[in-house]
PDB file of C-alpha atoms in Angstrom:
ATOM      1  CA  UNK S   1     -53.073  23.726  20.503  1.00  0.00           C
ATOM      2  CA  UNK S   2     -51.374  26.475  22.582  1.00  0.00           C
ATOM      3  CA  UNK S   3     -52.288  30.058  22.181  1.00  0.00           C
ATOM      4  CA  UNK S   4     -49.014  31.397  23.317  1.00  0.00           C
ATOM      5  CA  UNK S   5     -45.490  30.299  22.387  1.00  0.00           C
ATOM      6  CA  UNK S   6     -43.405  28.767  25.129  1.00  0.00           C
ATOM      7  CA  UNK S   7     -40.479  30.586  26.434  1.00  0.00           C
ATOM      8  CA  UNK S   8     -37.092  29.015  25.556  1.00  0.00           C
ATOM      9  CA  UNK S   9     -33.891  30.523  26.888  1.00  0.00           C
ATOM     10  CA  UNK S  10     -31.804  31.883  24.020  1.00  0.00           C
ATOM     11  CA  UNK S  11     -28.384  30.575  25.376  1.00  0.00           C
ATOM     12  CA  UNK S  12     -29.577  27.075  26.107  1.00  0.00           C
ATOM     13  CA  UNK S  13     -28.005  23.792  25.116  1.00  0.00           C
ATOM     14  CA  UNK S  14     -24.663  22.241  25.102  1.00  0.00           C
ATOM     15  CA  UNK S  15     -23.076  25.163  23.119  1.00  0.00           C
ATOM     16  CA  UNK S  16     -23.741  27.519  26.040  1.00  0.00           C
ATOM     17  CA  UNK S  17     -22.957  25.499  29.111  1.00  0.00           C
ATOM     18  CA  UNK S  18     -20.097  27.707  29.866  1.00  0.00           C
ATOM     19  CA  UNK S  19     -16.577  28.216  28.565  1.00  0.00           C
ATOM     20  CA  UNK S  20     -13.391  28.304  30.510  1.00  0.00           C
ATOM     21  CA  UNK S  21     -10.409  29.350  28.281  1.00  0.00           C
ATOM     22  CA  UNK S  22      -7.255  31.330  28.995  1.00  0.00           C
ATOM     23  CA  UNK S  23      -8.458  31.819  32.597  1.00  0.00           C
ATOM     24  CA  UNK S  24     -11.732  33.347  31.456  1.00  0.00           C
ATOM     25  CA  UNK S  25     -15.106  32.024  32.372  1.00  0.00           C
ATOM     26  CA  UNK S  26     -18.105  32.909  30.106  1.00  0.00           C
ATOM     27  CA  UNK S  27     -21.491  31.697  31.400  1.00  0.00           C
ATOM     28  CA  UNK S  28     -25.144  32.224  30.586  1.00  0.00           C
ATOM     29  CA  UNK S  29     -27.030  33.773  33.471  1.00  0.00           C
ATOM     30  CA  UNK S  30     -30.542  32.849  34.418  1.00  0.00           C
ATOM     31  CA  UNK S  31     -33.155  34.537  32.345  1.00  0.00           C
ATOM     32  CA  UNK S  32     -34.851  36.015  35.441  1.00  0.00           C
ATOM     33  CA  UNK S  33     -36.151  39.648  35.170  1.00  0.00           C
ATOM     34  CA  UNK S  34     -34.852  42.890  33.789  1.00  0.00           C
ATOM     35  CA  UNK S  35     -36.910  46.038  34.241  1.00  0.00           C
ATOM     36  CA  UNK S  36     -36.187  49.381  32.543  1.00  0.00           C
ATOM     37  CA  UNK S  37     -37.102  52.279  35.017  1.00  0.00           C
ATOM     38  CA  UNK S  38     -37.265  55.794  33.448  1.00  0.00           C
ATOM     39  CA  UNK S  39     -37.928  58.869  35.641  1.00  0.00           C
ATOM     40  CA  UNK S  40     -36.720  61.454  38.157  1.00  0.00           C
ATOM     41  CA  UNK S  41     -36.196  59.084  40.959  1.00  0.00           C
ATOM     42  CA  UNK S  42     -32.827  58.719  42.799  1.00  0.00           C
ATOM     43  CA  UNK S  43     -31.297  55.317  43.124  1.00  0.00           C
ATOM     44  CA  UNK S  44     -31.750  55.211  46.876  1.00  0.00           C
ATOM     45  CA  UNK S  45     -35.401  55.704  46.609  1.00  0.00           C
ATOM     46  CA  UNK S  46     -35.711  53.332  43.790  1.00  0.00           C
ATOM     47  CA  UNK S  47     -33.932  50.715  45.902  1.00  0.00           C
ATOM     48  CA  UNK S  48     -36.455  51.287  48.779  1.00  0.00           C
ATOM     49  CA  UNK S  49     -39.440  50.797  46.459  1.00  0.00           C
ATOM     50  CA  UNK S  50     -37.853  47.704  45.061  1.00  0.00           C
ATOM     51  CA  UNK S  51     -37.628  46.190  48.524  1.00  0.00           C
ATOM     52  CA  UNK S  52     -41.256  47.134  49.274  1.00  0.00           C
ATOM     53  CA  UNK S  53     -42.317  45.447  46.000  1.00  0.00           C
ATOM     54  CA  UNK S  54     -40.584  42.245  46.868  1.00  0.00           C
ATOM     55  CA  UNK S  55     -37.484  42.746  44.501  1.00  0.00           C
ATOM     56  CA  UNK S  56     -35.071  42.186  47.385  1.00  0.00           C
ATOM     57  CA  UNK S  57     -32.381  40.229  45.292  1.00  0.00           C
ATOM     58  CA  UNK S  58     -32.395  42.770  42.380  1.00  0.00           C
ATOM     59  CA  UNK S  59     -29.627  45.187  41.496  1.00  0.00           C
ATOM     60  CA  UNK S  60     -29.881  48.668  40.028  1.00  0.00           C
ATOM     61  CA  UNK S  61     -27.646  49.506  36.979  1.00  0.00           C
ATOM     62  CA  UNK S  62     -27.471  52.986  35.538  1.00  0.00           C
ATOM     63  CA  UNK S  63     -28.663  52.836  31.841  1.00  0.00           C
ATOM     64  CA  UNK S  64     -28.604  56.493  30.916  1.00  0.00           C
ATOM     65  CA  UNK S  65     -29.821  59.853  32.179  1.00  0.00           C
ATOM     66  CA  UNK S  66     -32.690  59.149  34.573  1.00  0.00           C
ATOM     67  CA  UNK S  67     -32.699  55.445  33.517  1.00  0.00           C
ATOM     68  CA  UNK S  68     -31.917  52.210  35.296  1.00  0.00           C
ATOM     69  CA  UNK S  69     -32.101  48.564  34.639  1.00  0.00           C
ATOM     70  CA  UNK S  70     -33.264  46.406  37.511  1.00  0.00           C
ATOM     71  CA  UNK S  71     -31.870  42.982  37.114  1.00  0.00           C
ATOM     72  CA  UNK S  72     -32.360  39.629  39.036  1.00  0.00           C
ATOM     73  CA  UNK S  73     -32.204  35.861  38.663  1.00  0.00           C
ATOM     74  CA  UNK S  74     -35.834  35.194  39.777  1.00  0.00           C
ATOM     75  CA  UNK S  75     -38.475  35.288  36.962  1.00  0.00           C
ATOM     76  CA  UNK S  76     -40.813  38.187  37.188  1.00  0.00           C
ATOM     77  CA  UNK S  77     -44.127  37.772  39.072  1.00  0.00           C
ATOM     78  CA  UNK S  78     -46.828  40.002  37.579  1.00  0.00           C
ATOM     79  CA  UNK S  79     -48.062  41.043  41.115  1.00  0.00           C
ATOM     80  CA  UNK S  80     -44.457  42.322  41.806  1.00  0.00           C
ATOM     81  CA  UNK S  81     -44.444  44.288  38.624  1.00  0.00           C
ATOM     82  CA  UNK S  82     -47.898  45.729  39.403  1.00  0.00           C
ATOM     83  CA  UNK S  83     -46.834  46.562  42.999  1.00  0.00           C
ATOM     84  CA  UNK S  84     -43.589  48.342  41.620  1.00  0.00           C
ATOM     85  CA  UNK S  85     -45.491  50.220  38.921  1.00  0.00           C
ATOM     86  CA  UNK S  86     -48.018  51.417  41.451  1.00  0.00           C
ATOM     87  CA  UNK S  87     -45.286  52.426  43.984  1.00  0.00           C
ATOM     88  CA  UNK S  88     -43.405  54.449  41.255  1.00  0.00           C
ATOM     89  CA  UNK S  89     -46.623  56.120  39.833  1.00  0.00           C
ATOM     90  CA  UNK S  90     -45.865  59.795  39.246  1.00  0.00           C
ATOM     91  CA  UNK S  91     -42.059  59.247  39.855  1.00  0.00           C
ATOM     92  CA  UNK S  92     -41.039  56.806  37.200  1.00  0.00           C
ATOM     93  CA  UNK S  93     -42.261  54.487  34.487  1.00  0.00           C
ATOM     94  CA  UNK S  94     -41.479  50.797  34.580  1.00  0.00           C
ATOM     95  CA  UNK S  95     -41.029  48.629  31.406  1.00  0.00           C
ATOM     96  CA  UNK S  96     -40.540  44.895  31.486  1.00  0.00           C
ATOM     97  CA  UNK S  97     -37.578  43.876  29.228  1.00  0.00           C
ATOM     98  CA  UNK S  98     -37.100  40.476  30.666  1.00  0.00           C
ATOM     99  CA  UNK S  99     -38.297  38.892  27.321  1.00  0.00           C
ATOM    100  CA  UNK S 100     -36.023  40.986  25.125  1.00  0.00           C
ATOM    101  CA  UNK S 101     -32.631  41.101  26.803  1.00  0.00           C
ATOM    102  CA  UNK S 102     -30.168  38.415  27.931  1.00  0.00           C
ATOM    103  CA  UNK S 103     -27.550  38.637  30.625  1.00  0.00           C
ATOM    104  CA  UNK S 104     -24.377  36.632  30.889  1.00  0.00           C
ATOM    105  CA  UNK S 105     -21.309  36.706  33.033  1.00  0.00           C
ATOM    106  CA  UNK S 106     -17.620  36.945  32.239  1.00  0.00           C
ATOM    107  CA  UNK S 107     -14.976  36.366  34.923  1.00  0.00           C
ATOM    108  CA  UNK S 108     -11.418  35.625  35.573  1.00  0.00           C
ATOM    109  CA  UNK S 109      -8.247  37.622  35.689  1.00  0.00           C
ATOM    110  CA  UNK S 110      -7.880  38.306  32.008  1.00  0.00           C
ATOM    111  CA  UNK S 111     -11.627  39.242  31.662  1.00  0.00           C
ATOM    112  CA  UNK S 112     -10.889  42.902  31.694  1.00  0.00           C
ATOM    113  CA  UNK S 113      -8.289  42.654  29.034  1.00  0.00           C
ATOM    114  CA  UNK S 114     -10.507  40.506  26.942  1.00  0.00           C
ATOM    115  CA  UNK S 115     -13.379  42.934  27.120  1.00  0.00           C
ATOM    116  CA  UNK S 116     -11.054  45.886  26.463  1.00  0.00           C
ATOM    117  CA  UNK S 117     -10.335  44.470  23.043  1.00  0.00           C
ATOM    118  CA  UNK S 118     -13.915  45.128  21.984  1.00  0.00           C
ATOM    119  CA  UNK S 119     -14.804  48.338  23.931  1.00  0.00           C
ATOM    120  CA  UNK S 120     -13.517  51.814  24.249  1.00  0.00           C
ATOM    121  CA  UNK S 121     -14.621  51.876  27.902  1.00  0.00           C
ATOM    122  CA  UNK S 122     -11.823  52.074  30.496  1.00  0.00           C
ATOM    123  CA  UNK S 123     -12.513  49.121  32.660  1.00  0.00           C
ATOM    124  CA  UNK S 124      -9.663  49.710  35.037  1.00  0.00           C
ATOM    125  CA  UNK S 125     -10.973  49.201  38.541  1.00  0.00           C
ATOM    126  CA  UNK S 126      -9.965  52.800  39.634  1.00  0.00           C
ATOM    127  CA  UNK S 127     -12.119  54.186  36.931  1.00  0.00           C
ATOM    128  CA  UNK S 128     -14.788  51.551  36.591  1.00  0.00           C
ATOM    129  CA  UNK S 129     -15.443  50.206  40.175  1.00  0.00           C
ATOM    130  CA  UNK S 130     -17.614  47.398  41.270  1.00  0.00           C
ATOM    131  CA  UNK S 131     -21.294  48.304  40.519  1.00  0.00           C
ATOM    132  CA  UNK S 132     -20.389  50.714  37.832  1.00  0.00           C
ATOM    133  CA  UNK S 133     -22.159  50.203  34.463  1.00  0.00           C
ATOM    134  CA  UNK S 134     -21.937  51.550  31.004  1.00  0.00           C
ATOM    135  CA  UNK S 135     -23.998  51.334  27.920  1.00  0.00           C
ATOM    136  CA  UNK S 136     -21.427  50.785  25.078  1.00  0.00           C
ATOM    137  CA  UNK S 137     -20.565  48.795  22.015  1.00  0.00           C
ATOM    138  CA  UNK S 138     -18.598  45.559  22.245  1.00  0.00           C
ATOM    139  CA  UNK S 139     -17.428  45.100  18.629  1.00  0.00           C
ATOM    140  CA  UNK S 140     -20.539  45.844  16.656  1.00  0.00           C
ATOM    141  CA  UNK S 141     -23.078  44.949  19.198  1.00  0.00           C
ATOM    142  CA  UNK S 142     -24.699  47.206  21.700  1.00  0.00           C
ATOM    143  CA  UNK S 143     -24.272  46.018  25.363  1.00  0.00           C
ATOM    144  CA  UNK S 144     -24.443  47.182  29.029  1.00  0.00           C
ATOM    145  CA  UNK S 145     -21.359  46.218  30.976  1.00  0.00           C
ATOM    146  CA  UNK S 146     -21.529  46.101  34.751  1.00  0.00           C
ATOM    147  CA  UNK S 147     -18.515  45.303  36.957  1.00  0.00           C
ATOM    148  CA  UNK S 148     -19.771  42.818  39.416  1.00  0.00           C
ATOM    149  CA  UNK S 149     -16.572  41.973  41.163  1.00  0.00           C
ATOM    150  CA  UNK S 150     -12.785  42.728  40.827  1.00  0.00           C
ATOM    151  CA  UNK S 151     -12.425  40.313  37.874  1.00  0.00           C
ATOM    152  CA  UNK S 152     -15.995  39.769  36.905  1.00  0.00           C
ATOM    153  CA  UNK S 153     -18.474  41.483  34.679  1.00  0.00           C
ATOM    154  CA  UNK S 154     -22.017  40.955  33.570  1.00  0.00           C
ATOM    155  CA  UNK S 155     -23.170  41.918  30.055  1.00  0.00           C
ATOM    156  CA  UNK S 156     -26.802  42.633  29.029  1.00  0.00           C
ATOM    157  CA  UNK S 157     -27.593  42.539  25.405  1.00  0.00           C
ATOM    158  CA  UNK S 158     -30.648  42.465  23.149  1.00  0.00           C
ATOM    159  CA  UNK S 159     -31.979  38.816  22.887  1.00  0.00           C
ATOM    160  CA  UNK S 160     -31.434  38.640  19.075  1.00  0.00           C
ATOM    161  CA  UNK S 161     -27.723  39.490  19.492  1.00  0.00           C
ATOM    162  CA  UNK S 162     -26.986  37.109  22.464  1.00  0.00           C
ATOM    163  CA  UNK S 163     -25.695  34.271  20.306  1.00  0.00           C
ATOM    164  CA  UNK S 164     -23.594  36.483  18.165  1.00  0.00           C
ATOM    165  CA  UNK S 165     -22.028  38.224  21.189  1.00  0.00           C
ATOM    166  CA  UNK S 166     -21.487  34.911  22.875  1.00  0.00           C
ATOM    167  CA  UNK S 167     -19.680  33.676  19.725  1.00  0.00           C
ATOM    168  CA  UNK S 168     -17.469  36.842  19.590  1.00  0.00           C
ATOM    169  CA  UNK S 169     -16.482  36.501  23.324  1.00  0.00           C
ATOM    170  CA  UNK S 170     -15.768  32.704  22.869  1.00  0.00           C
ATOM    171  CA  UNK S 171     -13.607  33.422  19.759  1.00  0.00           C
ATOM    172  CA  UNK S 172     -11.702  36.213  21.729  1.00  0.00           C
ATOM    173  CA  UNK S 173     -11.173  33.788  24.713  1.00  0.00           C
ATOM    174  CA  UNK S 174      -9.874  31.105  22.308  1.00  0.00           C
ATOM    175  CA  UNK S 175      -7.714  33.551  20.632  1.00  0.00           C
ATOM    176  CA  UNK S 176      -6.261  34.653  24.054  1.00  0.00           C
ATOM    177  CA  UNK S 177      -5.655  30.972  24.850  1.00  0.00           C
ATOM    178  CA  UNK S 178      -3.614  30.518  21.538  1.00  0.00           C
ATOM    179  CA  UNK S 179      -1.667  33.750  22.216  1.00  0.00           C
ATOM    180  CA  UNK S 180      -0.677  32.730  25.698  1.00  0.00           C
ATOM    181  CA  UNK S 181       0.306  29.133  24.368  1.00  0.00           C
ATOM    182  CA  UNK S 182       2.461  30.734  21.665  1.00  0.00           C
ATOM    183  CA  UNK S 183       4.235  32.924  24.254  1.00  0.00           C
ATOM    184  CA  UNK S 184       5.141  30.110  26.375  1.00  0.00           C
TER     185      UNK S 184
END
């Protein structure tokens, strides 16, 4: 008998392989690591400490006043978390959110329009450039939206809302497909 439950990705299985409709691609991203960093440390200093602690392929996303999410596709090693926590001692606190949040990507030319149907954030590239992030609501679900490219975004959501948000976005993409077919 196992003492601890096994980790199972929340967006696993045939229903979450990826959706491509109306020029939009929706895909579950690897459940790597997501750290919440809080403190009076500048992003450049945080980036330097991340490199020292071995988080070379992680990205930093603003999550609020003096708050950042550090996200990456590689699962978290306890030694890396310990090294980062020690390096940031007295400057910031680190909390592992890997188990509690899920990331997925949405891309394609109409992705900005699709997301705009559910959020009040202005996603125009001149206002919301690549690397920009915002904590917002998408419909009734709290998410962090990050622009990762000209026509691509990454969404981070609480684990318990991931399936619901996936369903909402899939429905919106299917509706966009129907709308474009009717206009043709």
